[in-house]
mmCIF file of C-alpha atoms in Angstrom:
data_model
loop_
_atom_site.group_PDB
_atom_site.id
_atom_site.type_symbol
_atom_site.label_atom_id
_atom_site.label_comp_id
_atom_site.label_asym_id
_atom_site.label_seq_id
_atom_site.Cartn_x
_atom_site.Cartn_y
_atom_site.Cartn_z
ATOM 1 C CA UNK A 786 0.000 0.000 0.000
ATOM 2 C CA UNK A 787 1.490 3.500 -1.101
ATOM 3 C CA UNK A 788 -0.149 6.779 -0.994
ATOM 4 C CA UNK A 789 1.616 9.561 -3.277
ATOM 5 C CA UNK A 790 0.607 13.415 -3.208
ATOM 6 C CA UNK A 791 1.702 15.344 -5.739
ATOM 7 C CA UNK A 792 1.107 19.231 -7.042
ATOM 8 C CA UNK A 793 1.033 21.159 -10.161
ATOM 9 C CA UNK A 794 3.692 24.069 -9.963
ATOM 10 C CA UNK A 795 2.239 26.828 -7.738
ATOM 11 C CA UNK A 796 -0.270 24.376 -6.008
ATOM 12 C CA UNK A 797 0.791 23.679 -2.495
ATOM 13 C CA UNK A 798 0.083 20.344 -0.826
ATOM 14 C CA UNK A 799 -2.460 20.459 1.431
ATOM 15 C CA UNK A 800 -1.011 19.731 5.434
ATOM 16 C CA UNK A 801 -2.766 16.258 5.697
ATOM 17 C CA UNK A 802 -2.348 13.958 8.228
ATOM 18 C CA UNK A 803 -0.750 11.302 6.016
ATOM 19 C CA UNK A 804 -0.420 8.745 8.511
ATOM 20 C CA UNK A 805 -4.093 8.865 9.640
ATOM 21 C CA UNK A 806 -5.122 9.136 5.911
ATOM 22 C CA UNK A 807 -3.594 5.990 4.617
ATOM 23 C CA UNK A 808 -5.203 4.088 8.215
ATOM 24 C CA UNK A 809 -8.441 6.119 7.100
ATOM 25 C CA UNK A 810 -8.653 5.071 3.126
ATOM 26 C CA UNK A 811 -7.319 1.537 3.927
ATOM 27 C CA UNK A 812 -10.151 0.791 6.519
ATOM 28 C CA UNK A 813 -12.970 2.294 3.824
ATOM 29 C CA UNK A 814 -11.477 0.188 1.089
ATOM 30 C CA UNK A 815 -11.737 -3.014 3.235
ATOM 31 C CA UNK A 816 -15.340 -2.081 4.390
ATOM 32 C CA UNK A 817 -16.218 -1.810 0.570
ATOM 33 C CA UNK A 818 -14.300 -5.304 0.380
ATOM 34 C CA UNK A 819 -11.042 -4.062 -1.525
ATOM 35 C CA UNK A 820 -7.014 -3.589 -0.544
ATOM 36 C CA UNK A 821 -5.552 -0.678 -0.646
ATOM 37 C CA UNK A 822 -2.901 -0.706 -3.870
ATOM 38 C CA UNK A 823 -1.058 2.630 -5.163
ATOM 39 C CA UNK A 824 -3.043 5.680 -4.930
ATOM 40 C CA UNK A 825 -1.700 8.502 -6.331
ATOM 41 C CA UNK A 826 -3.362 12.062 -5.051
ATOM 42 C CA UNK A 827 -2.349 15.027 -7.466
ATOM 43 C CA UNK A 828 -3.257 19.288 -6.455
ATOM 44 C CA UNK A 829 -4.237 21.431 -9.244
ATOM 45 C CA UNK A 830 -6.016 24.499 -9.529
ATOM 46 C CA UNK A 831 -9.715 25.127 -11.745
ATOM 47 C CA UNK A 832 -7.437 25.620 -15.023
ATOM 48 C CA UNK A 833 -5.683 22.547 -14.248
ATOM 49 C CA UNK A 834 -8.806 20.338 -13.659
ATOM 50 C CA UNK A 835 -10.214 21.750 -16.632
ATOM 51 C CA UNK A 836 -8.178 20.792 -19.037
ATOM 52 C CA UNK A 837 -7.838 17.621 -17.952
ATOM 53 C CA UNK A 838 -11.647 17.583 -18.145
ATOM 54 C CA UNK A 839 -11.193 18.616 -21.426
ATOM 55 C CA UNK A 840 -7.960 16.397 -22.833
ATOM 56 C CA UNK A 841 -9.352 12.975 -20.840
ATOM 57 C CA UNK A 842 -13.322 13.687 -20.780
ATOM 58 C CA UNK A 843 -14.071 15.990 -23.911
ATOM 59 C CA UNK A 844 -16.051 17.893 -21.153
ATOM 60 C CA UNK A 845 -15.727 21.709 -21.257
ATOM 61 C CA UNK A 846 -16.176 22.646 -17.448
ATOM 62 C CA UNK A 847 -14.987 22.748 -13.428
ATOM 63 C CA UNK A 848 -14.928 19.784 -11.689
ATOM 64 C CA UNK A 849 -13.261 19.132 -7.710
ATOM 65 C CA UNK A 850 -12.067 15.443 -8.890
ATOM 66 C CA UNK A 851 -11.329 13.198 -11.675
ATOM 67 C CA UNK A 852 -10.345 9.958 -10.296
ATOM 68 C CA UNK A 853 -8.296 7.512 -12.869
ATOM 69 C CA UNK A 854 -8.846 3.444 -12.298
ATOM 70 C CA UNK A 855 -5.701 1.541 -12.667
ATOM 71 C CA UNK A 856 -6.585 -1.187 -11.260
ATOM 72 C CA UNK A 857 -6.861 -4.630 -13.216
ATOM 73 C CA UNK A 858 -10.385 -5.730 -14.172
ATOM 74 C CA UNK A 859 -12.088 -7.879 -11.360
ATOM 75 C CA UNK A 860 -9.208 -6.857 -9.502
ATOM 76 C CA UNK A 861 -9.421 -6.809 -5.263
ATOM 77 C CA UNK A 862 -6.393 -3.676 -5.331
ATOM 78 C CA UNK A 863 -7.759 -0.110 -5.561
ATOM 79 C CA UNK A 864 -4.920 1.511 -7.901
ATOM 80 C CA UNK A 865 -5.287 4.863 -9.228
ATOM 81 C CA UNK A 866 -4.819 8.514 -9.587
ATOM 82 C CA UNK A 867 -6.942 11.094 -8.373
ATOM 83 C CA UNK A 868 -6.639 14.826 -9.626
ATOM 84 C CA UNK A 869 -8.261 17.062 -7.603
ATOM 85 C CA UNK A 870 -8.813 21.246 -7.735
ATOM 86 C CA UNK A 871 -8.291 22.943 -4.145
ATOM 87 C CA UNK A 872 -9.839 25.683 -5.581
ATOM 88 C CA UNK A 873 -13.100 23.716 -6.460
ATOM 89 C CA UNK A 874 -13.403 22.038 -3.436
ATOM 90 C CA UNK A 875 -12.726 25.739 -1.964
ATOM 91 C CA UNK A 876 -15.433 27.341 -3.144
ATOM 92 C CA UNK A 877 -17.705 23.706 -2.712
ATOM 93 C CA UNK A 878 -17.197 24.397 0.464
ATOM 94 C CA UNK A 879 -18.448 28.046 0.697
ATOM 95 C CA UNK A 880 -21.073 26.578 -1.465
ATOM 96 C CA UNK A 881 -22.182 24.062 1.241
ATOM 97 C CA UNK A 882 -21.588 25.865 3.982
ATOM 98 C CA UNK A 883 -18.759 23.144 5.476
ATOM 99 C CA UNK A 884 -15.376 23.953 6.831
ATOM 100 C CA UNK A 885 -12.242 23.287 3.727
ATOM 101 C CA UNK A 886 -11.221 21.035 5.476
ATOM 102 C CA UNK A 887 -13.780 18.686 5.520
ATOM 103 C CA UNK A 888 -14.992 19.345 2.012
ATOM 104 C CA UNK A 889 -11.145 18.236 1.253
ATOM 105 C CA UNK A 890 -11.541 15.283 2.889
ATOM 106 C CA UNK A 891 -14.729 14.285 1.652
ATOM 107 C CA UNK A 892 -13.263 14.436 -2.132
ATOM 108 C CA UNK A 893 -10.356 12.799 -0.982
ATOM 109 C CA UNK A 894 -12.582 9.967 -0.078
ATOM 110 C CA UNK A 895 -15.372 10.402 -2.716
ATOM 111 C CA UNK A 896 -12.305 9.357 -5.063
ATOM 112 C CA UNK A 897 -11.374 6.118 -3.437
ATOM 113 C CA UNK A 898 -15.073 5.185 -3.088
ATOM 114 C CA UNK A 899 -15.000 5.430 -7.111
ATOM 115 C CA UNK A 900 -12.080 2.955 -7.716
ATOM 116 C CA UNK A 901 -14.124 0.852 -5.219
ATOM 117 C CA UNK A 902 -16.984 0.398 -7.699
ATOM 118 C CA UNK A 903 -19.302 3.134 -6.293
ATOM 119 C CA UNK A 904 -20.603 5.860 -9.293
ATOM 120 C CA UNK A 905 -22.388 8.753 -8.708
ATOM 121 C CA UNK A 906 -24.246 9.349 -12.125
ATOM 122 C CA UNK A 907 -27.698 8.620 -11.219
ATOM 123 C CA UNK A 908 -29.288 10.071 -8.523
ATOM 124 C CA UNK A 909 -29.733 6.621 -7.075
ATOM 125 C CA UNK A 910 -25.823 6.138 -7.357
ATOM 126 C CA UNK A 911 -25.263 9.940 -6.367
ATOM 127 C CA UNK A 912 -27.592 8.890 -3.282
ATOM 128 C CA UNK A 913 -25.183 5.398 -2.388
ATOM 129 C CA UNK A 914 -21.994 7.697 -2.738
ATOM 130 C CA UNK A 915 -23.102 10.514 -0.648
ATOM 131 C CA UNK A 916 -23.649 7.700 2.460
ATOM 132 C CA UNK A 917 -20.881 6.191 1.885
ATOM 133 C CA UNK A 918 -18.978 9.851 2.104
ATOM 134 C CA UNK A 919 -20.971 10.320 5.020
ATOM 135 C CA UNK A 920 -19.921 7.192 6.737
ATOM 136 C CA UNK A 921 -16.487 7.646 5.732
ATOM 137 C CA UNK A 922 -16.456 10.842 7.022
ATOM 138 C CA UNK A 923 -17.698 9.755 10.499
ATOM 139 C CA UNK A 924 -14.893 6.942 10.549
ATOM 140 C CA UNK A 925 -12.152 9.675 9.776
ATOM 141 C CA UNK A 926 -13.566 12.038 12.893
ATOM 142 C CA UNK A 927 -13.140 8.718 15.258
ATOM 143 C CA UNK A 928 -9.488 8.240 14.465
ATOM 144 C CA UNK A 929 -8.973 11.946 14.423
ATOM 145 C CA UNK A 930 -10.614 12.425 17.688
ATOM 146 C CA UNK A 931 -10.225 16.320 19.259
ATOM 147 C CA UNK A 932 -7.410 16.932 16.747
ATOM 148 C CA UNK A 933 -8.063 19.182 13.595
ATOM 149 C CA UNK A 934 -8.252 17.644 10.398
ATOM 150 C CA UNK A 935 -5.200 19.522 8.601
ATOM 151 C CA UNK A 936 -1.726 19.175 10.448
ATOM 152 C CA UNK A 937 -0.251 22.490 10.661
#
């Protein structure tokens, strides 16, 4: 199991607490019945994310992730990379009214739940994803405890 975090130039990596992370992502990945494999995390900006939208998705707009299986077909490994806009997940959430750093963490998540097999294009599947975020979410705050979620 190897987590790597990486940024575009004049991104900074966020202050996570890598430690609990990996503990955090490996216990959701065995809940959903997977190992944890190489995950690869990478910081960009809204241009960044968008044309990456654009060169990978032929969509023209803003998204906070993009999440990249490389995992082998029927395979029990999560493997992937995950691109994801601190600026989108920013102004998310302003948007949603929840502190950055939870917002963070939830897309940090939302992008491991999607190399476990969970989609979110149906409202049905957008309903499964958001409990599963949820529950995630709730698991992170135990092994957190009184600490904040960002290191400083």
């Amino acid at each position: 199991m190897k987590i790597n975090y990486f940024t575009e130039k004049n991104v900074k990596v966020p202050h996570l607490r890598r430690q609990i992370i990996a503990r955090w992502i490996r216990q959701v990945a065995n809940e959903m019945g997977k190992t944890l494999g190489e995950l690869s995390y990478k910081f960009t900006n809204d241009a960044g994310i968008l044309e990456a939208n654009k060169l990978f998705l032929n969509h023209d707009y803003y998204t906070d992730i993009l999440t990249f299986d490389a995992s082998s077909e029927g395979s029990e490994f999560i493997t992937g990379d995950v691109l994801i806009s601190l600026e989108t997940v920013a102004s998310n959430a302003e948007k949603f009214g929840v502190p950055y750093e939870e917002e963070l963490h939830r897309v940090l998540i939302h992008g491991v739940l999607h190399l476990s097999g969970i989609d979110d294009k149906t409202p049905e599947e957008e309903r499964l994803m958001h409990f599963a975020e949820d529950r995630a979410i709730v698991l992170l705050h135990r092994l957190i405890g009184d600490r904040p979620l960002l290191a400083d």
